Each structure stands twice: as C-alpha cells, then as structure tokens.
mmCIF file of C-alpha atoms in Angstrom:
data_model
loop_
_atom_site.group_PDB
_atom_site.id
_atom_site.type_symbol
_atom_site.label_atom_id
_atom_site.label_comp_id
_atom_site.label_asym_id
_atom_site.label_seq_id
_atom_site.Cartn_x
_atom_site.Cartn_y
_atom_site.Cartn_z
ATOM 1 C CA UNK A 77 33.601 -37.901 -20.011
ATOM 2 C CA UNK A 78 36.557 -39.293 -21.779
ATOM 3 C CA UNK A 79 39.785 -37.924 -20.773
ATOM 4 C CA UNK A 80 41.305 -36.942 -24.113
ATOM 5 C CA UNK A 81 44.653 -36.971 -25.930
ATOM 6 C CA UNK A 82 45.878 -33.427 -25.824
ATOM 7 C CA UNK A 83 48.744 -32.124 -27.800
ATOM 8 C CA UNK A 84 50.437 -28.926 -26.469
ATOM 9 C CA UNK A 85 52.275 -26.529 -28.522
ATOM 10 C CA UNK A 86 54.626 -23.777 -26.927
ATOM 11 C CA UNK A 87 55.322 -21.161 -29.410
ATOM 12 C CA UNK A 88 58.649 -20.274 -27.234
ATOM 13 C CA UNK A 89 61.782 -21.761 -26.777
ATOM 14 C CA UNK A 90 63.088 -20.166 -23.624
ATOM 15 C CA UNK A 91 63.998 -22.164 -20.437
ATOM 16 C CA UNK A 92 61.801 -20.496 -18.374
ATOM 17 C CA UNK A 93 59.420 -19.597 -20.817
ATOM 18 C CA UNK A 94 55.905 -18.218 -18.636
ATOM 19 C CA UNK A 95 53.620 -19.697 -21.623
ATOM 20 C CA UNK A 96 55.585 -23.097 -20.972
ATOM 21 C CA UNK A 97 54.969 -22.891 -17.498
ATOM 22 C CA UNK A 98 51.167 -22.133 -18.114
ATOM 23 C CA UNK A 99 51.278 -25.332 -20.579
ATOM 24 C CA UNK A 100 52.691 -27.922 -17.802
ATOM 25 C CA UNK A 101 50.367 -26.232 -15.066
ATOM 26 C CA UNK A 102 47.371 -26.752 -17.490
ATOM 27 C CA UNK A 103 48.797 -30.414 -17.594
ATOM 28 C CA UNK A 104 48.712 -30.521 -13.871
ATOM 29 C CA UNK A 105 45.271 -29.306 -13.164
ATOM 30 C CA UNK A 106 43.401 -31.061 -15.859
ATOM 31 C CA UNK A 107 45.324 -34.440 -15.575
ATOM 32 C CA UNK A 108 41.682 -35.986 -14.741
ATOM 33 C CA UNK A 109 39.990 -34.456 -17.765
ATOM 34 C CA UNK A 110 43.282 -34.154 -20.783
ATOM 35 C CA UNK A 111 45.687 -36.701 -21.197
ATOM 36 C CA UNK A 112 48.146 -34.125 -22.240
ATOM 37 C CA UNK A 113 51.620 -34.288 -24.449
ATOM 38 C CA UNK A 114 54.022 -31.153 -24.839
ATOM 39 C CA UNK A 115 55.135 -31.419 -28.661
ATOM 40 C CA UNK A 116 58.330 -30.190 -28.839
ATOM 41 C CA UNK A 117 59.256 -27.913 -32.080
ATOM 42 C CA UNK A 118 63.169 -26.500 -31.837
ATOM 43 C CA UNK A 119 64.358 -29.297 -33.272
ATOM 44 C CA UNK A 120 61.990 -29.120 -36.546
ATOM 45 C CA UNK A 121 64.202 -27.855 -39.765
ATOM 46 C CA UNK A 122 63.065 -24.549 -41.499
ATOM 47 C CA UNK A 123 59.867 -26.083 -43.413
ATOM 48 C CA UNK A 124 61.057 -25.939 -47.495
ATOM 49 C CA UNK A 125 58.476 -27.205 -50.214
ATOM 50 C CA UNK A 126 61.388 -29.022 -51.736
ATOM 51 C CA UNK A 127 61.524 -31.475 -48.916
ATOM 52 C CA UNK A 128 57.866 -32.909 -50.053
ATOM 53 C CA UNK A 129 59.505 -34.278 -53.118
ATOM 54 C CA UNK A 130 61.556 -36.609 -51.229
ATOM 55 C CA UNK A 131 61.822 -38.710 -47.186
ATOM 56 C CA UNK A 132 61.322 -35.507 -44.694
ATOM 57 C CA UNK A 133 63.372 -35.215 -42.048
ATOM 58 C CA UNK A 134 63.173 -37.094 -38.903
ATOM 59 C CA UNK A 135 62.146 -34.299 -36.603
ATOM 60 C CA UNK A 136 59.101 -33.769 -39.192
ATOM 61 C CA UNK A 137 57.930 -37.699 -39.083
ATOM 62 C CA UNK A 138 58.293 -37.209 -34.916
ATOM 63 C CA UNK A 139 56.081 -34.070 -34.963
ATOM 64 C CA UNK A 140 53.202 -34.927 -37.539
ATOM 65 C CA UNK A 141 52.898 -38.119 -35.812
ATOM 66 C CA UNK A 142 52.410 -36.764 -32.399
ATOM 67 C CA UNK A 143 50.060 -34.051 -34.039
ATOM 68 C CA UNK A 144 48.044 -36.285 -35.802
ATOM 69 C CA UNK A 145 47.515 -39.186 -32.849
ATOM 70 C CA UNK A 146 45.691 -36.152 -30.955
ATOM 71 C CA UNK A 147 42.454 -35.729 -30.552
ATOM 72 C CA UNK A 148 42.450 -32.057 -29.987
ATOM 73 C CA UNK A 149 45.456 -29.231 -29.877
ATOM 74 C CA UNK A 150 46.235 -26.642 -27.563
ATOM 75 C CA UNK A 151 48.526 -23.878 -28.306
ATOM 76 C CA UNK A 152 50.329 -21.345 -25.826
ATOM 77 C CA UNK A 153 51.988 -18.727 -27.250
ATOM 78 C CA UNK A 154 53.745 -15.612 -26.741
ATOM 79 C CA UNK A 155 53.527 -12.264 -29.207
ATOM 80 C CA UNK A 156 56.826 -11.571 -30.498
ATOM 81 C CA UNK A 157 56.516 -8.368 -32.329
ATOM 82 C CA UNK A 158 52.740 -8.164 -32.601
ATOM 83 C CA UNK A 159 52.799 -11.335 -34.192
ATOM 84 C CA UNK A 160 52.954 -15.504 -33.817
ATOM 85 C CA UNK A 161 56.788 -16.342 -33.278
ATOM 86 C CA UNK A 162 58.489 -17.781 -35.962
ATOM 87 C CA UNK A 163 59.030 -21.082 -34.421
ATOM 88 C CA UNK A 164 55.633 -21.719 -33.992
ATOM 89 C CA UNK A 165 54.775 -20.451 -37.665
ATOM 90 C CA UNK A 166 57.052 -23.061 -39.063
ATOM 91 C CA UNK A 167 55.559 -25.598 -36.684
ATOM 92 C CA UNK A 168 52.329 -24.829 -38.187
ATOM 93 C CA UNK A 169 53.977 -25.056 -41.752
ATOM 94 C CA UNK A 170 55.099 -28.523 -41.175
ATOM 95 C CA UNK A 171 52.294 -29.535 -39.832
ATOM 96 C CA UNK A 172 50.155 -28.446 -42.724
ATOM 97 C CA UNK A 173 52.375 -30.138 -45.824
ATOM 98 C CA UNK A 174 52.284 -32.038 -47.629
ATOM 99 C CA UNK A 175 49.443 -30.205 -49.362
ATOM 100 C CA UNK A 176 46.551 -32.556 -48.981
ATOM 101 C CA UNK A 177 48.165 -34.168 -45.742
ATOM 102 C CA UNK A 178 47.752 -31.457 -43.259
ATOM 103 C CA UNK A 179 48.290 -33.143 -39.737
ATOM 104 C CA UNK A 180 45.793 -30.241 -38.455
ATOM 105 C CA UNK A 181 42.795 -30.572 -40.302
ATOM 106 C CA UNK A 182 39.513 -30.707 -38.204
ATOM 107 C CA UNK A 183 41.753 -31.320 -35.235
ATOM 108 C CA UNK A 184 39.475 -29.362 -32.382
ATOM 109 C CA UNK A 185 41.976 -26.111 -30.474
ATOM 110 C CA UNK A 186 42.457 -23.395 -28.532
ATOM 111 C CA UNK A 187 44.937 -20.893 -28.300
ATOM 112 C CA UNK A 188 46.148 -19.368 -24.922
ATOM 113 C CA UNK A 189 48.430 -16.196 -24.799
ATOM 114 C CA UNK A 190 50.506 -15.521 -21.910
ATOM 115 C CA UNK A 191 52.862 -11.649 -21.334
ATOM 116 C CA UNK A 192 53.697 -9.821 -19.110
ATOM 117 C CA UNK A 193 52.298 -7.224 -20.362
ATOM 118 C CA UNK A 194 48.620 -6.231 -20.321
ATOM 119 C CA UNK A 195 47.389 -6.733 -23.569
ATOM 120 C CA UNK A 196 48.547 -10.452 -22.917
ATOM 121 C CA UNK A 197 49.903 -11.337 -26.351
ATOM 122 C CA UNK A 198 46.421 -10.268 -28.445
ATOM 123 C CA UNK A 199 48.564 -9.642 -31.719
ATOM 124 C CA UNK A 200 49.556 -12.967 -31.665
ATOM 125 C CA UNK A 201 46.272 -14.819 -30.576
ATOM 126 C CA UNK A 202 44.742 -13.420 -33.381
ATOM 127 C CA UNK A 203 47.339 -14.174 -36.203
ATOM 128 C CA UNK A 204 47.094 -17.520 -34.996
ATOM 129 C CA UNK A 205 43.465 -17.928 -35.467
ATOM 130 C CA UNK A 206 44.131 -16.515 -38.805
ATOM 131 C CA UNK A 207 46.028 -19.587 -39.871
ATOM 132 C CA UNK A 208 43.491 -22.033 -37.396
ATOM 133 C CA UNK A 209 40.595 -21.448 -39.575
ATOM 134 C CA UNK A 210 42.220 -21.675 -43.031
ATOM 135 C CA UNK A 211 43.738 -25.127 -41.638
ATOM 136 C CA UNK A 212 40.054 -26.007 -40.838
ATOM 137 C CA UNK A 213 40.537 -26.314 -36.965
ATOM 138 C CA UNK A 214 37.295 -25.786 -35.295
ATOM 139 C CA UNK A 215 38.344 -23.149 -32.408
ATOM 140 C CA UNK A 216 37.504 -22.671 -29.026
ATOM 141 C CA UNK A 217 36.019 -19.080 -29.286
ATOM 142 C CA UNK A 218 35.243 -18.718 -25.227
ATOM 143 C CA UNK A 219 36.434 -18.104 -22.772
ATOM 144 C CA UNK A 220 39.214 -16.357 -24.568
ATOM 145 C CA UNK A 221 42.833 -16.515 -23.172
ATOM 146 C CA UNK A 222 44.573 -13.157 -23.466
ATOM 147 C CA UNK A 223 46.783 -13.603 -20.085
ATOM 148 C CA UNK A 224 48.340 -10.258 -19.257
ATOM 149 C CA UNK A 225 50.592 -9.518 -16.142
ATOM 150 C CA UNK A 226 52.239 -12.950 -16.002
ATOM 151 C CA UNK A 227 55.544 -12.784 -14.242
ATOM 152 C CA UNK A 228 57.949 -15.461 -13.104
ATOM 153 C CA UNK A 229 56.897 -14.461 -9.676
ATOM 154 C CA UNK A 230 53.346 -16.081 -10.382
ATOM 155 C CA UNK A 231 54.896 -19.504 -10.056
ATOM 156 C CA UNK A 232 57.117 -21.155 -7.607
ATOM 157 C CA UNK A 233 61.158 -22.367 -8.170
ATOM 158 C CA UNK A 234 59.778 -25.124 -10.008
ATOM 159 C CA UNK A 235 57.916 -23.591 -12.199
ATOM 160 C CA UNK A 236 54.481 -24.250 -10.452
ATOM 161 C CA UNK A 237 51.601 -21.489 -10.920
ATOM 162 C CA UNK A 238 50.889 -20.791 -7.294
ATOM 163 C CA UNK A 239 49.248 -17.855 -8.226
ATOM 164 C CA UNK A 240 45.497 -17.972 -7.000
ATOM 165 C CA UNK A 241 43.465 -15.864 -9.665
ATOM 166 C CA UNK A 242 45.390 -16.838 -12.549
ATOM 167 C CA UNK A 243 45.516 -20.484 -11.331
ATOM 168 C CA UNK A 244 41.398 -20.182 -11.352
ATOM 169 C CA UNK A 245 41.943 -19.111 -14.770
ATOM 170 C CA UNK A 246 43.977 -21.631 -16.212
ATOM 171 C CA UNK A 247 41.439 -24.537 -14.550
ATOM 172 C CA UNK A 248 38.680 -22.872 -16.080
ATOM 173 C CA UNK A 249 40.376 -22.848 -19.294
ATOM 174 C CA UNK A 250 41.360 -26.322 -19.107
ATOM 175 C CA UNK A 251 37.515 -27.764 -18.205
ATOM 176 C CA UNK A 252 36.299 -25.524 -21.088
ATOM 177 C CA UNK A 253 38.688 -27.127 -23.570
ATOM 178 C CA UNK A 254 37.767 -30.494 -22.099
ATOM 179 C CA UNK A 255 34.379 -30.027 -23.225
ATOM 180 C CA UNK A 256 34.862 -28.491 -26.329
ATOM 181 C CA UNK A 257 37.346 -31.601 -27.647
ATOM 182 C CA UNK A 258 34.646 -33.843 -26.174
ATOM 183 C CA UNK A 259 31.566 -32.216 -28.083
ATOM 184 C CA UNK A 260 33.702 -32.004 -31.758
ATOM 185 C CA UNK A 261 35.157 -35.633 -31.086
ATOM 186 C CA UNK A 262 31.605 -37.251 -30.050
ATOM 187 C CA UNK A 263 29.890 -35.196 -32.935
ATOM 188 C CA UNK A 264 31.840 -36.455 -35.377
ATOM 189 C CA UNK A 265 31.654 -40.167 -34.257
ATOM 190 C CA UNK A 266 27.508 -39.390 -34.578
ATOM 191 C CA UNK A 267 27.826 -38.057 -37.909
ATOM 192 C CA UNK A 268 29.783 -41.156 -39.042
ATOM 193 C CA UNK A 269 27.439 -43.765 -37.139
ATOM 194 C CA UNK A 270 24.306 -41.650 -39.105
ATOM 195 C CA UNK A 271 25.907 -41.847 -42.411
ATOM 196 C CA UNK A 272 26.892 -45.412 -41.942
ATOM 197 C CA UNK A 273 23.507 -46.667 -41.065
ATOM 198 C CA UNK A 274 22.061 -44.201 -43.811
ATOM 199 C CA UNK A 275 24.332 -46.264 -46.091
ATOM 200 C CA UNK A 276 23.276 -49.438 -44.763
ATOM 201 C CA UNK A 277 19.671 -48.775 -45.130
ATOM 202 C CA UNK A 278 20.009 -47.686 -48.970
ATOM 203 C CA UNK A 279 21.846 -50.746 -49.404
ATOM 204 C CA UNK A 280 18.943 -52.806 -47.967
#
C-alpha cells in the first residue's frame, strides 16, 4: 500500500492541547502507513473576502499549499461550546477561497474528536462534517472518533499516549484512514486511466 501524504489539522491552539497530542501519537503509530504533516493555523489572519481581490497574505499561500500537496486530511478537534472552534472555522474558510479554488475539494478526511468529557466533542464532529460535505470531501464515516475521557494523564511528560485502550483506538483509527485515502486516491487514478483510454479509443 502506498504510504500517503497526510495533512493534520488541530482545531486547538493550546500547548498541551489532548487533540494535539492524539494528532502526533497518530503520527507515531501510523508512520509505516501516513506520511503525516501537522498544518499549523494560529498564524492564519481572520479570512476577509476582500483579500481575494488582491496578493493574500503569506500565512494563507503557506497553508493552501500544504493543504493542497496532500493526498488526504485529517482533522482533530475539540468542541468549544457545542461547536467547531473558531480557529479551525477560519482555517476551513481559507482553505475554501478563492471561490472556485477551494484547497479542499475531493481531498479524502476524517475527523477525530478528543474531551474530556464523555460525549467526546460530538457537537463539534458533526458541525464539521457539515462544512466537509458542502466542500465536497469524501468522509470517513467508520469507525467514528468521538474520544471521551481523555485526560493529560493518558499520556506521558512528553506528551506520548501510553494509554492502552485508547492507544488501540487511535491505531485502529489510523489503519482505517490509511485505507480509506488509499481506496479514494487509487479510484480516482482508475477513473482517469478509463476516461483517458475511452478518449483514446473515440479518437481512433
């Protein structure tokens, strides 16, 4: 299987955020199977439709690009206030413009949602597939990832998930999101070879 080009995106910006630590330990345990970049998204401006008109800013170029050279995108978020945080809407805003340009089209995901509490950040999982499907990202519908009960304590003073279940978890996770970039990226390239040699053989 091809090891595939895997943009992360962390809808939090704390230090010790628990759904960054459940990003770099999906990094860890699926280094064989996702070749995997964390995009970063505090430095990205408020997103304002005046800024298609002219150059965008620099921290817009950075993050489209990185978006864009993916072959798939995995998001891990938390649920602030029932919803999608607001950093990781305006990531998702960027993203999307210029209209016509959207760096997220047909881009294969999954979301992950990591709290301590029990419902495991559902509100925002949801939203987020909300905005997923109207951006045309073909979503990873199982196994769902609603983490609940995730505490600092579930990972070591380096921020390394040590904790056995939820470690089980997060490999599954990662070898089911392996496959499901591979089957959307290797469909595609079928469809394409099929239409090309459909073309060819009209032509002839």
């Amino acid at each position: 299987m091809t090891r595939h080009k895997i943009a992360i995106v962390v809808g939090s910006l704390r230090k010790d955020s628990i759904n960054r630590k459940i990003a770099r330990s999906i990094c860890a345990f699926s280094s064989d199977m996702l070749d995997c970049n964390l995009v970063e998204i505090g430095d990205l401006p408020l997103y304002d439709q005046d800024s298609d008109a002219g150059p965008p800013p620099p921290a817009f170029v950075r993050f489209r690009q990185e978006i864009a050279a993916a072959d798939g995108v995995l998001f891990c978020t938390p649920e602030y206030n029932r919803g999608v945080p607001g950093v990781l809407k305006n990531a998702i805003d960027v993203g999307s413009r210029p209209w016509g340009q959207s760096v997220w089209d047909k881009k294969p995901a999954a979301i992950v949602s990591a709290s301590p509490g029990a419902i495991g950040g559902f509100g925002a999982n949801h939203q987020l597939r909300q905005a997923c499907v109207f951006l045309n990202m073909p979503l990873m519908q199982q196994p769902e990832a609603y983490l609940g009960g995730v505490t600092d304590d579930k990972f070591d003073a380096d921020g390394c998930l040590h904790d056995g279940p939820l470690k089980d978890v997060v490999i599954t996770l990662a070898g089911a999101f392996s496959n499901w970039v591979d089957i959307i990226v290797r469909g595609r390239r079928l469809l394409a070879e099929d239409s090309a040699h459909a073309g060819g053989a009209k032509g002839g």
